[in-house]
C-alpha atoms as a printed R data frame, in Angstrom:
    type eleno elety resid chain resno      x       y       z
1   ATOM     1    CA   ASP     A     1 60.280 155.308 202.395
2   ATOM     2    CA   ARG     A     2 62.829 153.909 204.861
3   ATOM     3    CA   TYR     A     3 60.243 151.527 206.322
4   ATOM     4    CA   VAL     A     4 59.215 150.036 202.960
5   ATOM     5    CA   ALA     A     5 62.824 149.686 201.834
6   ATOM     6    CA   SER     A     6 63.669 147.673 204.950
7   ATOM     7    CA   PRO     A     7 60.553 146.320 206.681
8   ATOM     8    CA   PRO     A     8 60.711 144.134 209.813
9   ATOM     9    CA   LYS     A     9 61.687 140.552 208.992
10  ATOM    10    CA   GLY     A    10 58.504 139.026 210.405
11  ATOM    11    CA   LEU     A    11 56.076 141.332 208.614
12  ATOM    12    CA   THR     A    12 53.349 139.291 206.904
13  ATOM    13    CA   LEU     A    13 50.626 141.852 206.137
14  ATOM    14    CA   ALA     A    14 50.789 145.499 205.074
15  ATOM    15    CA   LEU     A    15 48.332 148.064 203.738
16  ATOM    16    CA   VAL     A    16 49.677 150.786 201.454
17  ATOM    17    CA   TYR     A    17 47.104 153.500 200.784
18  ATOM    18    CA   GLY     A    18 46.517 157.151 199.993
19  ATOM    19    CA   PRO     A    19 45.413 159.633 197.358
20  ATOM    20    CA   ASP     A    20 48.726 159.482 195.443
21  ATOM    21    CA   ALA     A    21 48.241 156.322 193.359
22  ATOM    22    CA   GLY     A    22 51.768 156.467 191.932
23  ATOM    23    CA   LEU     A    23 53.313 156.625 195.388
24  ATOM    24    CA   VAL     A    24 51.051 153.785 196.613
25  ATOM    25    CA   GLN     A    25 52.322 151.616 193.761
26  ATOM    26    CA   GLU     A    26 55.963 152.649 194.289
27  ATOM    27    CA   ARG     A    27 55.948 151.933 198.022
28  ATOM    28    CA   ALA     A    28 54.020 148.667 197.601
29  ATOM    29    CA   GLU     A    29 56.586 147.499 195.051
30  ATOM    30    CA   LYS     A    30 59.472 148.409 197.376
31  ATOM    31    CA   LEU     A    31 57.854 146.342 200.134
32  ATOM    32    CA   LEU     A    32 57.318 143.408 197.786
33  ATOM    33    CA   LYS     A    33 60.870 143.637 196.415
34  ATOM    34    CA   SER     A    34 62.273 143.457 199.948
35  ATOM    35    CA   VAL     A    35 61.221 139.784 199.765
36  ATOM    36    CA   VAL     A    36 61.151 138.934 196.023
37  ATOM    37    CA   PRO     A    37 63.405 141.069 193.790
38  ATOM    38    CA   ASP     A    38 61.636 140.083 190.535
39  ATOM    39    CA   LEU     A    39 57.923 140.891 190.685
40  ATOM    40    CA   THR     A    40 57.316 139.099 187.372
41  ATOM    41    CA   ASP     A    41 58.360 135.747 188.877
42  ATOM    42    CA   PRO     A    42 55.202 133.577 188.634
43  ATOM    43    CA   PHE     A    43 56.545 131.069 191.162
44  ATOM    44    CA   ASN     A    44 57.046 133.608 193.947
45  ATOM    45    CA   VAL     A    45 54.476 136.330 193.207
46  ATOM    46    CA   ALA     A    46 50.682 136.128 193.309
47  ATOM    47    CA   ASP     A    47 48.995 139.221 191.852
48  ATOM    48    CA   LEU     A    48 45.333 139.506 192.879
49  ATOM    49    CA   ASN     A    49 42.610 142.134 193.054
50  ATOM    50    CA   GLU     A    50 39.570 142.784 195.231
51  ATOM    51    CA   ALA     A    51 37.105 141.164 192.813
52  ATOM    52    CA   THR     A    52 39.118 137.929 192.761
53  ATOM    53    CA   LEU     A    53 39.141 137.712 196.560
54  ATOM    54    CA   ILE     A    54 35.449 138.526 196.895
55  ATOM    55    CA   ALA     A    55 34.639 135.744 194.410
56  ATOM    56    CA   ASP     A    56 37.027 133.297 196.121
57  ATOM    57    CA   PRO     A    57 37.780 134.330 199.744
58  ATOM    58    CA   ALA     A    58 39.963 131.263 200.386
59  ATOM    59    CA   ARG     A    59 42.371 132.339 197.639
60  ATOM    60    CA   LEU     A    60 44.249 134.754 199.932
61  ATOM    61    CA   ALA     A    61 45.083 132.071 202.501
62  ATOM    62    CA   ASP     A    62 45.905 129.569 199.734
63  ATOM    63    CA   GLU     A    63 48.333 131.933 198.010
64  ATOM    64    CA   ALA     A    64 49.933 133.036 201.295
65  ATOM    65    CA   ALA     A    65 50.425 129.435 202.420
66  ATOM    66    CA   ALA     A    66 51.796 128.204 199.079
67  ATOM    67    CA   ILE     A    67 55.402 127.064 199.175
68  ATOM    68    CA   SER     A    68 57.814 128.526 196.660
69  ATOM    69    CA   MET     A    69 59.133 126.007 194.124
70  ATOM    70    CA   MET     A    70 62.497 127.769 194.185
71  ATOM    71    CA   GLY     A    71 62.721 128.240 197.955
72  ATOM    72    CA   GLY     A    72 62.431 131.402 200.010
73  ATOM    73    CA   ARG     A    73 59.399 133.528 200.803
74  ATOM    74    CA   ARG     A    74 56.601 134.373 198.418
75  ATOM    75    CA   VAL     A    75 54.654 137.614 198.112
76  ATOM    76    CA   VAL     A    76 50.953 138.222 197.516
77  ATOM    77    CA   ARG     A    77 49.921 141.546 196.023
78  ATOM    78    CA   VAL     A    78 46.293 142.670 196.263
79  ATOM    79    CA   ARG     A    79 45.461 145.708 194.124
80  ATOM    80    CA   GLY     A    80 42.429 147.973 194.301
81  ATOM    81    CA   ALA     A    81 41.366 146.938 197.787
82  ATOM    82    CA   GLY     A    82 38.434 148.574 199.542
83  ATOM    83    CA   ASN     A    83 36.282 148.155 202.613
84  ATOM    84    CA   ASP     A    84 34.619 145.053 201.141
85  ATOM    85    CA   LEU     A    85 37.783 143.128 202.023
86  ATOM    86    CA   ALA     A    86 37.913 144.262 205.662
87  ATOM    87    CA   ASP     A    87 36.311 141.122 207.150
88  ATOM    88    CA   LEU     A    88 38.430 138.764 205.057
89  ATOM    89    CA   LEU     A    89 41.623 140.643 205.932
90  ATOM    90    CA   GLU     A    90 40.740 140.823 209.610
91  ATOM    91    CA   GLY     A    91 40.479 137.036 209.744
92  ATOM    92    CA   PHE     A    92 43.774 136.700 207.882
93  ATOM    93    CA   ALA     A    93 45.551 139.297 210.059
94  ATOM    94    CA   ASP     A    94 44.504 137.458 213.231
95  ATOM    95    CA   ASP     A    95 45.613 134.077 211.861
96  ATOM    96    CA   PRO     A    96 48.001 134.486 208.900
97  ATOM    97    CA   LYS     A    97 48.707 131.418 206.799
98  ATOM    98    CA   GLY     A    98 52.226 130.635 205.632
99  ATOM    99    CA   ASP     A    99 55.105 133.093 205.727
100 ATOM   100    CA   ALA     A   100 54.345 135.090 202.568
101 ATOM   101    CA   LEU     A   101 54.319 138.869 202.679
102 ATOM   102    CA   VAL     A   102 50.836 140.096 201.724
103 ATOM   103    CA   VAL     A   103 50.709 143.707 200.506
104 ATOM   104    CA   ILE     A   104 47.318 145.363 200.068
105 ATOM   105    CA   GLU     A   105 47.124 148.443 197.787
106 ATOM   106    CA   ALA     A   106 44.230 150.851 198.291
107 ATOM   107    CA   GLY     A   107 43.255 154.360 197.339
108 ATOM   108    CA   ASP     A   108 42.436 157.191 199.711
109 ATOM   109    CA   LEU     A   109 40.770 155.803 202.846
110 ATOM   110    CA   ALA     A   110 38.872 157.874 205.394
111 ATOM   111    CA   LYS     A   111 39.902 157.508 209.040
112 ATOM   112    CA   THR     A   112 36.572 155.801 209.664
113 ATOM   113    CA   SER     A   113 36.963 153.199 206.889
114 ATOM   114    CA   ALA     A   114 36.875 149.597 208.072
115 ATOM   115    CA   LEU     A   115 40.065 148.707 206.202
116 ATOM   116    CA   ARG     A   116 42.082 151.556 207.681
117 ATOM   117    CA   LYS     A   117 40.764 150.907 211.206
118 ATOM   118    CA   LEU     A   118 41.802 147.273 210.925
119 ATOM   119    CA   PHE     A   119 45.394 148.086 210.001
120 ATOM   120    CA   ASP     A   120 45.830 151.155 212.212
121 ATOM   121    CA   GLY     A   121 44.818 149.178 215.282
122 ATOM   122    CA   HIS     A   122 46.512 145.867 214.530
123 ATOM   123    CA   LYS     A   123 49.628 144.773 216.406
124 ATOM   124    CA   THR     A   124 51.328 142.747 213.663
125 ATOM   125    CA   ALA     A   125 50.083 144.382 210.446
126 ATOM   126    CA   ALA     A   126 51.518 147.617 209.049
127 ATOM   127    CA   ALA     A   127 49.784 150.611 207.457
128 ATOM   128    CA   VAL     A   128 51.769 152.883 205.134
129 ATOM   129    CA   GLN     A   129 50.146 156.190 204.161
130 ATOM   130    CA   CYS     A   130 50.952 157.800 200.804
131 ATOM   131    CA   TYR     A   131 50.119 161.469 200.547
132 ATOM   132    CA   PRO     A   132 51.149 163.807 197.725
133 ATOM   133    CA   ASP     A   133 54.753 164.975 197.814
134 ATOM   134    CA   SER     A   134 55.603 168.336 199.344
135 ATOM   135    CA   VAL     A   135 57.880 170.743 197.463
136 ATOM   136    CA   ARG     A   136 60.776 169.575 199.634
137 ATOM   137    CA   ASP     A   137 60.001 165.903 198.919
138 ATOM   138    CA   LEU     A   138 59.826 166.580 195.181
139 ATOM   139    CA   GLY     A   139 63.212 168.281 195.267
140 ATOM   140    CA   GLU     A   140 64.694 165.201 196.945
141 ATOM   141    CA   VAL     A   141 63.056 162.844 194.434
142 ATOM   142    CA   VAL     A   142 64.428 164.837 191.480
143 ATOM   143    CA   ARG     A   143 67.925 165.231 192.970
144 ATOM   144    CA   ASP     A   144 68.158 161.561 193.977
145 ATOM   145    CA   ALA     A   145 67.067 160.317 190.540
146 ATOM   146    CA   LEU     A   146 69.534 162.608 188.770
147 ATOM   147    CA   ARG     A   147 72.363 161.804 191.183
148 ATOM   148    CA   ALA     A   148 71.829 158.069 190.565
149 ATOM   149    CA   GLU     A   149 72.581 158.738 186.880
150 ATOM   150    CA   GLY     A   150 75.623 160.940 187.598
151 ATOM   151    CA   LEU     A   151 73.842 164.232 186.898
152 ATOM   152    CA   SER     A   152 73.592 167.452 188.876
153 ATOM   153    CA   ILE     A   153 70.958 170.150 188.522
154 ATOM   154    CA   ALA     A   154 71.214 173.922 188.696
155 ATOM   155    CA   PRO     A   155 69.147 175.517 191.514
156 ATOM   156    CA   ASP     A   156 66.886 177.450 189.117
157 ATOM   157    CA   ALA     A   157 66.331 174.286 187.059
158 ATOM   158    CA   LEU     A   158 65.404 172.308 190.188
159 ATOM   159    CA   GLU     A   159 62.929 174.987 191.270
160 ATOM   160    CA   ASP     A   160 61.309 174.999 187.825
161 ATOM   161    CA   ALA     A   161 61.189 171.192 187.656
162 ATOM   162    CA   VAL     A   162 59.537 170.962 191.078
163 ATOM   163    CA   SER     A   163 56.923 173.547 190.058
164 ATOM   164    CA   ARG     A   164 55.903 171.251 187.178
165 ATOM   165    CA   LEU     A   165 55.555 168.087 189.289
166 ATOM   166    CA   GLY     A   166 53.713 166.797 192.299
167 ATOM   167    CA   SER     A   167 50.222 165.489 191.725
168 ATOM   168    CA   ASP     A   168 51.233 161.827 191.373
169 ATOM   169    CA   ARG     A   169 54.555 160.082 192.093
170 ATOM   170    CA   GLY     A   170 54.150 157.831 189.045
171 ATOM   171    CA   VAL     A   171 53.787 160.852 186.749
172 ATOM   172    CA   THR     A   172 56.743 162.508 188.495
173 ATOM   173    CA   ARG     A   173 58.921 159.438 187.850
174 ATOM   174    CA   ARG     A   174 57.956 159.353 184.165
175 ATOM   175    CA   GLU     A   175 58.778 163.061 183.765
176 ATOM   176    CA   ILE     A   176 62.173 162.492 185.391
177 ATOM   177    CA   GLU     A   177 62.797 159.538 183.056
178 ATOM   178    CA   LYS     A   178 62.103 161.789 180.057
179 ATOM   179    CA   LEU     A   179 64.573 164.319 181.430
180 ATOM   180    CA   LEU     A   180 67.200 161.612 181.966
181 ATOM   181    CA   LEU     A   181 66.849 160.434 178.364
182 ATOM   182    CA   TYR     A   182 67.141 164.003 177.130
183 ATOM   183    CA   MET     A   183 70.282 164.565 179.221
184 ATOM   184    CA   HIS     A   184 72.183 161.571 177.834
185 ATOM   185    CA   GLY     A   185 75.855 162.520 177.525
186 ATOM   186    CA   LYS     A   186 75.560 165.718 179.607
187 ATOM   187    CA   LYS     A   187 76.555 166.358 183.225
188 ATOM   188    CA   GLN     A   188 74.309 169.163 184.551
189 ATOM   189    CA   VAL     A   189 70.630 169.876 184.004
190 ATOM   190    CA   THR     A   190 69.929 173.524 183.202
191 ATOM   191    CA   LEU     A   191 66.723 175.532 183.225
192 ATOM   192    CA   GLU     A   192 66.577 175.287 179.436
193 ATOM   193    CA   ASP     A   193 66.757 171.474 179.645
194 ATOM   194    CA   VAL     A   194 63.832 171.334 182.080
195 ATOM   195    CA   ARG     A   195 61.728 173.678 179.958
196 ATOM   196    CA   ALA     A   196 62.505 171.696 176.803
197 ATOM   197    CA   VAL     A   197 61.346 168.348 178.214
198 ATOM   198    CA   MET     A   198 58.970 168.724 181.167
């Protein structure tokens, strides 16, 4: 989480992957937002997928080399990547075009997958693994989200909330958002609040 919030300045290519699709998306977006705060900005964000790049392999280099109309760096997001992109990405990693940050999102990759091998062994590209949250991680996620909204949580309520979460970070975030809406105007989350909403 610390790495994606503040990546190295010269980073141009990163792979974010793992079985937790919600966490993959969350970390990829944090990486992208380290360069472009508004991911809906059509001038600074190119949103692609594997099928697009397979149909038009030059598109990655074109998008990465494009100059922003408003100045600053651009980002290129590639969703749903798999091993079919390994050769294309290897060529790009060895000779990146432009200064855009290219973030590749993938699902769970075996250690032997071509895509993972490329990123794990590369000197200038980064690989960020996203595995399901542990109980401790979930507690931190819940506490941090509540604290950001000025709320505290009773220990028994936190334990119960954590027991209901964990398979996907995206689902966890949505459950916390429901709890935050429910708690509007209150200061501390109780066990009854968790059981009423989650």
